[in-house]
Short mmCIF file of C-alpha atoms and ligand atoms in Angstrom, two decimals:
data_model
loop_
_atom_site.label_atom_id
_atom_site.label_comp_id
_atom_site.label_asym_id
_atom_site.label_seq_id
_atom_site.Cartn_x
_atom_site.Cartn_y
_atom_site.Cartn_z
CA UNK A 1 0.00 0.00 0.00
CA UNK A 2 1.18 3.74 -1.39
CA UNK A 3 1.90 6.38 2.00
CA UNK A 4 -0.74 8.33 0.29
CA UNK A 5 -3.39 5.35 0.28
CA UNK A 6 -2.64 4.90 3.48
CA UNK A 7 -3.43 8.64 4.36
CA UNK A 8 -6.07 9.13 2.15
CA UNK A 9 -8.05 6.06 4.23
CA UNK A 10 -6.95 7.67 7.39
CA UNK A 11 -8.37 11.03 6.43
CA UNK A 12 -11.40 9.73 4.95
CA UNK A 13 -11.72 7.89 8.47
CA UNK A 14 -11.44 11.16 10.45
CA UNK A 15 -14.16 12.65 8.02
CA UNK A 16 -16.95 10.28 8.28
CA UNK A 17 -16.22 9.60 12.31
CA UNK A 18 -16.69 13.43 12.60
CA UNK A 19 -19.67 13.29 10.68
CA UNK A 20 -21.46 10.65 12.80
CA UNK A 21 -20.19 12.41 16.00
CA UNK A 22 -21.79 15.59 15.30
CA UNK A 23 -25.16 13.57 13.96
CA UNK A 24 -25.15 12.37 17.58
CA UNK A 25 -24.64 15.54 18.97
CA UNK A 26 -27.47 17.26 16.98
CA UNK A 27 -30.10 14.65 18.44
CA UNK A 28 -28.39 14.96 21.78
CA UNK A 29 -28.37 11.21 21.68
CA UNK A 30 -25.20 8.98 23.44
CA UNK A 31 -26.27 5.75 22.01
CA UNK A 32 -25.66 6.80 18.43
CA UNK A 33 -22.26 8.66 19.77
CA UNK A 34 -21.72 5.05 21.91
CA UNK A 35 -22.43 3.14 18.30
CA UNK A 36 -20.44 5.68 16.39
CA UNK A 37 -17.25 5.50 19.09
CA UNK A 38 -17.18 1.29 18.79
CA UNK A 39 -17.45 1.65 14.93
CA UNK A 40 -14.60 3.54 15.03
CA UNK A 41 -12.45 3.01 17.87
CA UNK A 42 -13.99 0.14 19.08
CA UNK A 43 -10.81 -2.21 19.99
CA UNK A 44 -12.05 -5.28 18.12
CA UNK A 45 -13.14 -4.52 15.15
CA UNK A 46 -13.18 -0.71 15.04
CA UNK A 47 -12.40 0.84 11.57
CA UNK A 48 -9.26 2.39 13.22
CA UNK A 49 -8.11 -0.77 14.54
CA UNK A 50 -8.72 -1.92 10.66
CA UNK A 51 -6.84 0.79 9.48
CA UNK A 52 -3.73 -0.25 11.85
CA UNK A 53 -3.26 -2.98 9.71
CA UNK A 54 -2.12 -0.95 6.96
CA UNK A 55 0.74 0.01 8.17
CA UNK A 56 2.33 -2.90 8.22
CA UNK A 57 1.62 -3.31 3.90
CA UNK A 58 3.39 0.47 3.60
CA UNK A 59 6.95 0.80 2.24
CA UNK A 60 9.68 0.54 5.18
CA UNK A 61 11.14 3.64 4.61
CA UNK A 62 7.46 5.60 5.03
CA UNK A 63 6.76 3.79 8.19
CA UNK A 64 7.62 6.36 10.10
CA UNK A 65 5.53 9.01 8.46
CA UNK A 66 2.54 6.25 8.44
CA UNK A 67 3.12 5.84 12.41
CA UNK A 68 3.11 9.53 13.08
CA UNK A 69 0.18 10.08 11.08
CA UNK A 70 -2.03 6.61 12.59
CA UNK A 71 -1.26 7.97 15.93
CA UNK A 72 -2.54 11.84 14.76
CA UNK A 73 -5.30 10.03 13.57
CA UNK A 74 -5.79 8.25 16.58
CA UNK A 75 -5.74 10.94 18.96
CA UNK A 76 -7.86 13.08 16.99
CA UNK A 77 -10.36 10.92 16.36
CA UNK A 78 -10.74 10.05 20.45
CA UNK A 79 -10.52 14.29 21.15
CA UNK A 80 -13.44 14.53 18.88
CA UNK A 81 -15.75 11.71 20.60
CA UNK A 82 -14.31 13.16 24.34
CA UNK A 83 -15.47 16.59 22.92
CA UNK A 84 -18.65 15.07 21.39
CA UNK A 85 -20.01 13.35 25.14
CA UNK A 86 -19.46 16.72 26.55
CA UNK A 87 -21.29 18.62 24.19
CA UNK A 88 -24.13 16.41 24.44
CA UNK A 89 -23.86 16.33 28.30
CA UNK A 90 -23.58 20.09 28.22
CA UNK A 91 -26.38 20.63 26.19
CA UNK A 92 -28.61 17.88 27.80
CA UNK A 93 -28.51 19.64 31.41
CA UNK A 94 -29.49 22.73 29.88
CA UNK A 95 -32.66 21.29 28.35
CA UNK A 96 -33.37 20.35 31.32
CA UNK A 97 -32.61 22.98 33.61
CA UNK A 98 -35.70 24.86 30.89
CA UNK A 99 -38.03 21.87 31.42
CA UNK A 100 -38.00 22.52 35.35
CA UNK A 101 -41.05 23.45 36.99
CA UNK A 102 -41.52 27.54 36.78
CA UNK A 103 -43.16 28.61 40.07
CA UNK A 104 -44.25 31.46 38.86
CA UNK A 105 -46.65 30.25 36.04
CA UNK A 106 -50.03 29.75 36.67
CA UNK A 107 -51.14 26.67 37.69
CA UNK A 108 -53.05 23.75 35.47
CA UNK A 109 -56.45 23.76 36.01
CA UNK A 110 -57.61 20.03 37.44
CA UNK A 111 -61.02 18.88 36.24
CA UNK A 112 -62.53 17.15 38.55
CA UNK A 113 -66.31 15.34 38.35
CA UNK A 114 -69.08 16.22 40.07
CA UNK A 115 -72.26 15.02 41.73
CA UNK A 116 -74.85 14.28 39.01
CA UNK A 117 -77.93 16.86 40.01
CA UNK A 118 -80.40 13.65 40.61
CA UNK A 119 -78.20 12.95 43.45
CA UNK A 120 -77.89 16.82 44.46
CA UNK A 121 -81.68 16.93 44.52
CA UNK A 122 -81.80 14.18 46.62
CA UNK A 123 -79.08 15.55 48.92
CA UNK A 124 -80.97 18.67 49.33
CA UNK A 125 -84.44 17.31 49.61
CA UNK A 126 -83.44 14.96 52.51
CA UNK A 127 -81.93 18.20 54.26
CA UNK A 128 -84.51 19.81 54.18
CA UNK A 129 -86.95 17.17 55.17
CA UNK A 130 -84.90 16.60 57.76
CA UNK A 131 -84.94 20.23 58.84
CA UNK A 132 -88.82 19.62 59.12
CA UNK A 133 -88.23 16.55 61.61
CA UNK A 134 -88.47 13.78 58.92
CA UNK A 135 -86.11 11.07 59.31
CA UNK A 136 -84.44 9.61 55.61
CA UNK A 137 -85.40 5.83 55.04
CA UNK A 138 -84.66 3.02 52.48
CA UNK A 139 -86.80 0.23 51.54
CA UNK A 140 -85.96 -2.37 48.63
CA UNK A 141 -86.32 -1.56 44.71
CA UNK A 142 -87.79 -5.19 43.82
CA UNK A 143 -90.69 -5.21 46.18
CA UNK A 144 -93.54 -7.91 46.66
CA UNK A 145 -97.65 -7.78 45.86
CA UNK A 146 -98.31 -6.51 49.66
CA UNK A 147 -96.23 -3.55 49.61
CA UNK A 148 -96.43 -2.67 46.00
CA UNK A 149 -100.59 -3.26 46.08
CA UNK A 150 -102.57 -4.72 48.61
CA UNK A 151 -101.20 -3.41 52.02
CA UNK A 152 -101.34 -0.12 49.90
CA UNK A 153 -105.83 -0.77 49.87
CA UNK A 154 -105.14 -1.60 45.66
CA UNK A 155 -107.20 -4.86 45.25
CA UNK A 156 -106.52 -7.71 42.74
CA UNK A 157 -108.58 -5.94 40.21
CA UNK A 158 -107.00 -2.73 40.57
CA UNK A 159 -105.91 -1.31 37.08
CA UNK A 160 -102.64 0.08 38.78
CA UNK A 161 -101.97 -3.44 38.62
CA UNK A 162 -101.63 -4.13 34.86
CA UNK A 163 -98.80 -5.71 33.54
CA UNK A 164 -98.57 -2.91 30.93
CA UNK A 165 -98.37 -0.44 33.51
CA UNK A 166 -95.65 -2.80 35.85
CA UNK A 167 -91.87 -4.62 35.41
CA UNK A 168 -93.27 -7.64 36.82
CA UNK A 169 -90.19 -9.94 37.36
CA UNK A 170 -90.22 -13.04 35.07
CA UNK A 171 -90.87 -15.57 37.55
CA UNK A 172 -93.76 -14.09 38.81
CA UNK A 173 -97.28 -16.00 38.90
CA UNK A 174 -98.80 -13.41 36.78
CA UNK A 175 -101.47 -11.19 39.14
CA UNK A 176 -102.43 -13.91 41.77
CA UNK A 177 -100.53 -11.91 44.44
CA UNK A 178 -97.77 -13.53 44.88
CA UNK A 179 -96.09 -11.59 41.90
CA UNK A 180 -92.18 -9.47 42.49
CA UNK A 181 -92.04 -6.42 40.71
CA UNK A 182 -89.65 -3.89 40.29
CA UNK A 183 -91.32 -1.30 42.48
CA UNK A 184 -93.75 1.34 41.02
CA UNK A 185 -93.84 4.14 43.62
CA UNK A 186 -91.91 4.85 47.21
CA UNK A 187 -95.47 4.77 48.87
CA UNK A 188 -93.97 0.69 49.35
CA UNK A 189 -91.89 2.38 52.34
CA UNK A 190 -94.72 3.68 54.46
CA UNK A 191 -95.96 0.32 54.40
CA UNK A 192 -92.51 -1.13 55.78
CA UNK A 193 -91.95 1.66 58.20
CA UNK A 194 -95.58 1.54 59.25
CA UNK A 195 -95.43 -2.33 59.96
CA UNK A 196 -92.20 -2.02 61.62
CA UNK A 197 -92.78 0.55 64.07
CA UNK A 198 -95.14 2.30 66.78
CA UNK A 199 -96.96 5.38 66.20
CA UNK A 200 -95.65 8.47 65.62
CA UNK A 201 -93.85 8.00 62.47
CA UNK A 202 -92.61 11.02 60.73
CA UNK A 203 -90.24 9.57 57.82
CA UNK A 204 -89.20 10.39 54.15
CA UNK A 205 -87.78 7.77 51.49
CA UNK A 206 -86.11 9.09 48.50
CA UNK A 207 -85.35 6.63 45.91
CA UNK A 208 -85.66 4.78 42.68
CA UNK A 209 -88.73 3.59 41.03
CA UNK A 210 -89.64 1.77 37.86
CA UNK A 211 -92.85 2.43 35.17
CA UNK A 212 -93.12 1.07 31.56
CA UNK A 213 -94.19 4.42 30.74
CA UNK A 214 -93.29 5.76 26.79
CA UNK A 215 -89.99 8.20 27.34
CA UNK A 216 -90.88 11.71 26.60
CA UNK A 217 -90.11 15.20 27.80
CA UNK A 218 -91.71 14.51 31.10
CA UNK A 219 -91.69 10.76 31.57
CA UNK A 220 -88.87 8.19 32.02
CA UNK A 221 -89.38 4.40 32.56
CA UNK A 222 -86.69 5.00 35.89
CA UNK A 223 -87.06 7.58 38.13
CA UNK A 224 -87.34 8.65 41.61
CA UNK A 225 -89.53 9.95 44.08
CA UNK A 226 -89.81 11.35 47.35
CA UNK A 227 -92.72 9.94 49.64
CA UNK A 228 -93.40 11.71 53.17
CA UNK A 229 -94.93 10.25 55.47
CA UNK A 230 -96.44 11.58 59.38
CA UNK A 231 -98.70 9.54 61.74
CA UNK A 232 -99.80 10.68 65.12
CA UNK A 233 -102.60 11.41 66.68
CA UNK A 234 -105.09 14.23 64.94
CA UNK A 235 -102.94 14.68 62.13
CA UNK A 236 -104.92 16.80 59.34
CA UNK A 237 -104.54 17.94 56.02
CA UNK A 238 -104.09 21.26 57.27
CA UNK A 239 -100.46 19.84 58.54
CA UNK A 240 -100.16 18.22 55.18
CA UNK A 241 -100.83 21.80 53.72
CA UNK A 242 -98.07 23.25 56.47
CA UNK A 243 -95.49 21.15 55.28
CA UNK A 244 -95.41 20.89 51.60
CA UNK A 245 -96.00 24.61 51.56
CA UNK A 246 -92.63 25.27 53.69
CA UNK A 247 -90.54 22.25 51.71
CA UNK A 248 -91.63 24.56 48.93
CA UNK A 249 -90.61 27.84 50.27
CA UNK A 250 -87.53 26.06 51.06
CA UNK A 251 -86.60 24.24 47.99
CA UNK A 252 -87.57 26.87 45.33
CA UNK A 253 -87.66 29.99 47.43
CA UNK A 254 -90.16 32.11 49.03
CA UNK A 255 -92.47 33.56 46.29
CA UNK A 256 -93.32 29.96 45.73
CA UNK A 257 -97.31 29.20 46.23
CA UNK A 258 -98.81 25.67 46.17
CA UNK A 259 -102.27 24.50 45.38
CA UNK A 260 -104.27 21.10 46.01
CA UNK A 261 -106.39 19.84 43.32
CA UNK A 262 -108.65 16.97 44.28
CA UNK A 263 -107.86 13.40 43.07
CA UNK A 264 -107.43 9.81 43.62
CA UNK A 265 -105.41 7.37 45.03
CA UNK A 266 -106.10 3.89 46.56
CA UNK A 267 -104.41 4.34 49.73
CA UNK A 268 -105.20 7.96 50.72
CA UNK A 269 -108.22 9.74 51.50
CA UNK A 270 -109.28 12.58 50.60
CA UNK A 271 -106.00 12.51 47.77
CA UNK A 272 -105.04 15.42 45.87
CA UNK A 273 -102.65 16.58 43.29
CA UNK A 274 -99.94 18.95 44.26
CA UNK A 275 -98.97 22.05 42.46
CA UNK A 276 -96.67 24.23 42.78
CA UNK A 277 -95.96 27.75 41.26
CA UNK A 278 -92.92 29.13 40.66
CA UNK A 279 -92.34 32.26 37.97
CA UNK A 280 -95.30 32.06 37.30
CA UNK A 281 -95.77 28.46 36.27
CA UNK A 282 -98.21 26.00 37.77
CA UNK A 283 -95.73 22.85 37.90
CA UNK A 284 -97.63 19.41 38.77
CA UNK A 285 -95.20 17.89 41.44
CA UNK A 286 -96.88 14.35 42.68
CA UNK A 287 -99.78 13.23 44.55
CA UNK A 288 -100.78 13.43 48.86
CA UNK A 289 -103.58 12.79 51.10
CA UNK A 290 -104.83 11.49 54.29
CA UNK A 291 -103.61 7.93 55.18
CA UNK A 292 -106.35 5.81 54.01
CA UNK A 293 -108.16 3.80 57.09
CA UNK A 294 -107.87 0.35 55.61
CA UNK A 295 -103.99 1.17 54.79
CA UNK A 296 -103.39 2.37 58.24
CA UNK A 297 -105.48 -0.96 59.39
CA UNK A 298 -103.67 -3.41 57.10
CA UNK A 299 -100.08 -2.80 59.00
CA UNK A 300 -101.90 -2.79 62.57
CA UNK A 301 -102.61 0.62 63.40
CA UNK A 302 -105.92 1.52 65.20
CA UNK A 303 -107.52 4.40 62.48
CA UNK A 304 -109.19 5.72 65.81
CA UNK A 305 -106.21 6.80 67.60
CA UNK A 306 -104.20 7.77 64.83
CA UNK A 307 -104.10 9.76 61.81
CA UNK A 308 -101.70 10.39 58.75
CA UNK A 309 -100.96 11.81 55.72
CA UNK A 310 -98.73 10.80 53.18
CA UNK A 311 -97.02 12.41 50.02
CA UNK A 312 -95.21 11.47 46.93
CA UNK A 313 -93.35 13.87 44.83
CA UNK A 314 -91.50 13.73 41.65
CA UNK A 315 -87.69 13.98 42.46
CA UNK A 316 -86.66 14.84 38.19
CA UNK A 317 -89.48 16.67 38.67
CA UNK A 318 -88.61 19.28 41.37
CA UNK A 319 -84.75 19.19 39.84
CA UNK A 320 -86.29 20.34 36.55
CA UNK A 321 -88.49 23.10 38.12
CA UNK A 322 -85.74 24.84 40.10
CA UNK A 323 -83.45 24.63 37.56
CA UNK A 324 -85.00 25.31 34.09
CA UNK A 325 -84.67 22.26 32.84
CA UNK A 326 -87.55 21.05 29.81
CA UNK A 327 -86.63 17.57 29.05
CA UNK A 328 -86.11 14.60 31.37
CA UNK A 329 -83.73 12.88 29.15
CA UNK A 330 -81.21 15.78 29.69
CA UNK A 331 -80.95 14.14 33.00
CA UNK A 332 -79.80 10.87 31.80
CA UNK A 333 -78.04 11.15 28.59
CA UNK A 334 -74.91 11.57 30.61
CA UNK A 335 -74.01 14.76 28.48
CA UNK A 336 -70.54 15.93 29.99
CA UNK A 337 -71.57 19.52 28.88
CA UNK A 338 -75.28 19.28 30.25
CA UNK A 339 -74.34 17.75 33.04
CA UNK A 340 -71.11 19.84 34.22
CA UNK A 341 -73.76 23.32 34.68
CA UNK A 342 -74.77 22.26 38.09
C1 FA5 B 1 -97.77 8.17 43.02
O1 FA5 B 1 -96.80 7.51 42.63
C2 FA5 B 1 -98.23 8.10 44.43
N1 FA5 B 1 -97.56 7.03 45.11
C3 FA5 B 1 -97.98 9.44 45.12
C4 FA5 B 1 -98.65 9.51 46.48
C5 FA5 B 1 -97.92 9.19 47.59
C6 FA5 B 1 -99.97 9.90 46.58
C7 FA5 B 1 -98.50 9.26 48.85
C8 FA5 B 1 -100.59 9.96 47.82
C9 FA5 B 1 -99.85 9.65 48.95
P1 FA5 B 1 -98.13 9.37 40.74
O2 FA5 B 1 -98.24 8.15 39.92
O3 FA5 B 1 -99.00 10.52 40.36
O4 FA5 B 1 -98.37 9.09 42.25
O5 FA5 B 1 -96.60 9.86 40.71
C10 FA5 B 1 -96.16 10.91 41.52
C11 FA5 B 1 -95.18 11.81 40.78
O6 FA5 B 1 -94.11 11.05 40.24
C12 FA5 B 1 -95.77 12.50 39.54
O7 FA5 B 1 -96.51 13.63 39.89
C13 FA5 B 1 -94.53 12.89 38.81
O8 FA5 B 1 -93.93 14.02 39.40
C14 FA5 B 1 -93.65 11.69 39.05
N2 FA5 B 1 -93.73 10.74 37.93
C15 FA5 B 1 -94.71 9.85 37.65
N3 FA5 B 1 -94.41 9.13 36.55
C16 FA5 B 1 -93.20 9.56 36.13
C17 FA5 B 1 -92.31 9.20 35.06
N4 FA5 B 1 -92.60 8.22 34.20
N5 FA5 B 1 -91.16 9.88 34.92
C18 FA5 B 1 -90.83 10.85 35.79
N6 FA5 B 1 -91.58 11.23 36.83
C19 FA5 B 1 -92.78 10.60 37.01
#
């Protein structure tokens, strides 16, 4: 091999070494420099170790000139890749002395979920119930024949008994009373609470209950209700009056005014409907009454000592009214953007 062959490969070496070094300095990135350094200089099989050979093929008497220029070569080519980690280190550190945390920046805004307004209502209506002396109470969603109907004065014949009207569980005996259902109103608690314990009872039970009625703006097939519920003895309507009108006040505010119209249900009586108006718009709440006799017989209660009355309001119902809202299903579409208002 010619001196200048030799040279020429040597210089050639230098120039693409350099070139990867500085690559892996751009991308700031010591496993390309690490790859780069054992391509080179690796000790094995690094190009410059390759290159050594040569110098043992060049003419004697440039031997000397070969040596001094391998070991040039050599040293160069390690300054560069010594130079090249320390640039990379350098320029690493401050990166990340920029990504540190600046104090002074404002802070990131953490989104955090709230309680859906169903649940709010609920909250707020048991407060306040509870402000009135009424003590919260649960009672089972899939509920038998006697609390659902008959303890509740609605006889075998009843229509509020239609399958159409019921989620009658599938291995029910079809209306022979002994049928489950998923329960159709909270009035199922007074019964429980009534059979459960002495005279006076002043309860509310706020919960879920279940209707195959169509969906529309008003109606859902799930939803919940608030029942009320006060026996003791000479209990009148005139209480019943008393206390829906300051739940009202309470709930919606004080130009709130409330109105009975008469009506029917199976286990109070006299039964009304319940009104309320708020802005200036009648809203139909849910039904009341006096305890019905035969209801207050059927769990053991003596209808000459005691008297009750009983209420059940719409709980989607009273969350719409307060707070504008015109469509049931808003409630439960799970809307991120409805639901994040309240
Ligand atoms: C009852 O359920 C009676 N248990 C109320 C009662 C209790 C009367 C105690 C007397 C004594 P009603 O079926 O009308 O009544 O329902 C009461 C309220 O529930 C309605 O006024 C309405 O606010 C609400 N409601 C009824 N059906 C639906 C439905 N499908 N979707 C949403 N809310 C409903």
């Amino acid at each position: 091999m010619s001196i200048n062959d030799f040279i020429k490969q040597l210089d050639t070496l230098v120039e693409s070494a350099a070139e990867q070094f500085n690559s892996a300095i751009e991308k700031l990135d010591k496993d390309i420099l690490e790859n780069a350094r054992i391509e080179f200089l690796g000790a094995k099989s690094g190009k410059l170790k390759s290159a050594q050979k040569g110098l043992g093929k060049v003419e004697k008497a440039d031997k000397p000139v070969a040596g001094k220029k391998f070991n040039e070569v050599k040293q160069k080519l390690e300054g560069l890749f010594q130079a090249a980690i320390e640039q990379i280190e350098k320029s690493r550190s401050s990166t990340e002395v920029k990504e540190q945390f600046d104090v002074t920046l404002p802070g990131t805004r953490i989104s955090t979920g709230h309680v859906h307004p169903i649940t709010q209502t609920i909250e707020e209506l048991k407060d306040i119930t509870g402000r009135l002396g009424f003590t919260a109470v649960e009672g089972p969603e899939i509920e038998d024949d006697w609390h659902n109907f008959e303890a509740l004065n609605i006889s075998l014949e009843h229509p509020a008994r239609d399958p159409l009207d019921n989620f009658y569980l599938q291995t029910a005996e079809k209306n022979t009373g002994k049928d489950n259902l998923l329960r159709s109103q909270t009035s199922t608690v007074q019964i429980r609470v009534m059979e459960d314990t002495k005279p006076p009872v002043r309860i509310v039970s706020l919960g879920r209950v279940y209707r195959p009625d169509e969906v529309d703006a008003t109606h859902y097939a799930m939803f919940h209700q608030i029942e009320g519920l006060m026996i003791d003895t000479d209990v009148t309507m005139a209480d019943l009056k008393s206390v829906l009108l300051l739940f009202a006040k309470t709930y919606l505010g004080d130009d709130v005014e409330i109105r009975f119209r008469p009506s029917f249900f199976p286990f109070t009586e006299p039964s009304v409907e319940v009104d309320m108006r708020w802005r200036g718009i009648w809203l139909e709440f849910g039904g009341a009454g006096m305890v019905d006799p035969n209801v207050l017989r059927s769990v053991g209660y003596d209808p000459e000592e005691v008297s009750g009355f009983a209420f059940g309001l719409g709980v989607e119902r009273l969350c719409m009214g307060r707070h504008g809202i015109n469509d049931i299903r808003y409630l439960y579409d799970n809307n991120v953007r409805f639901l994040s208002q309240f």
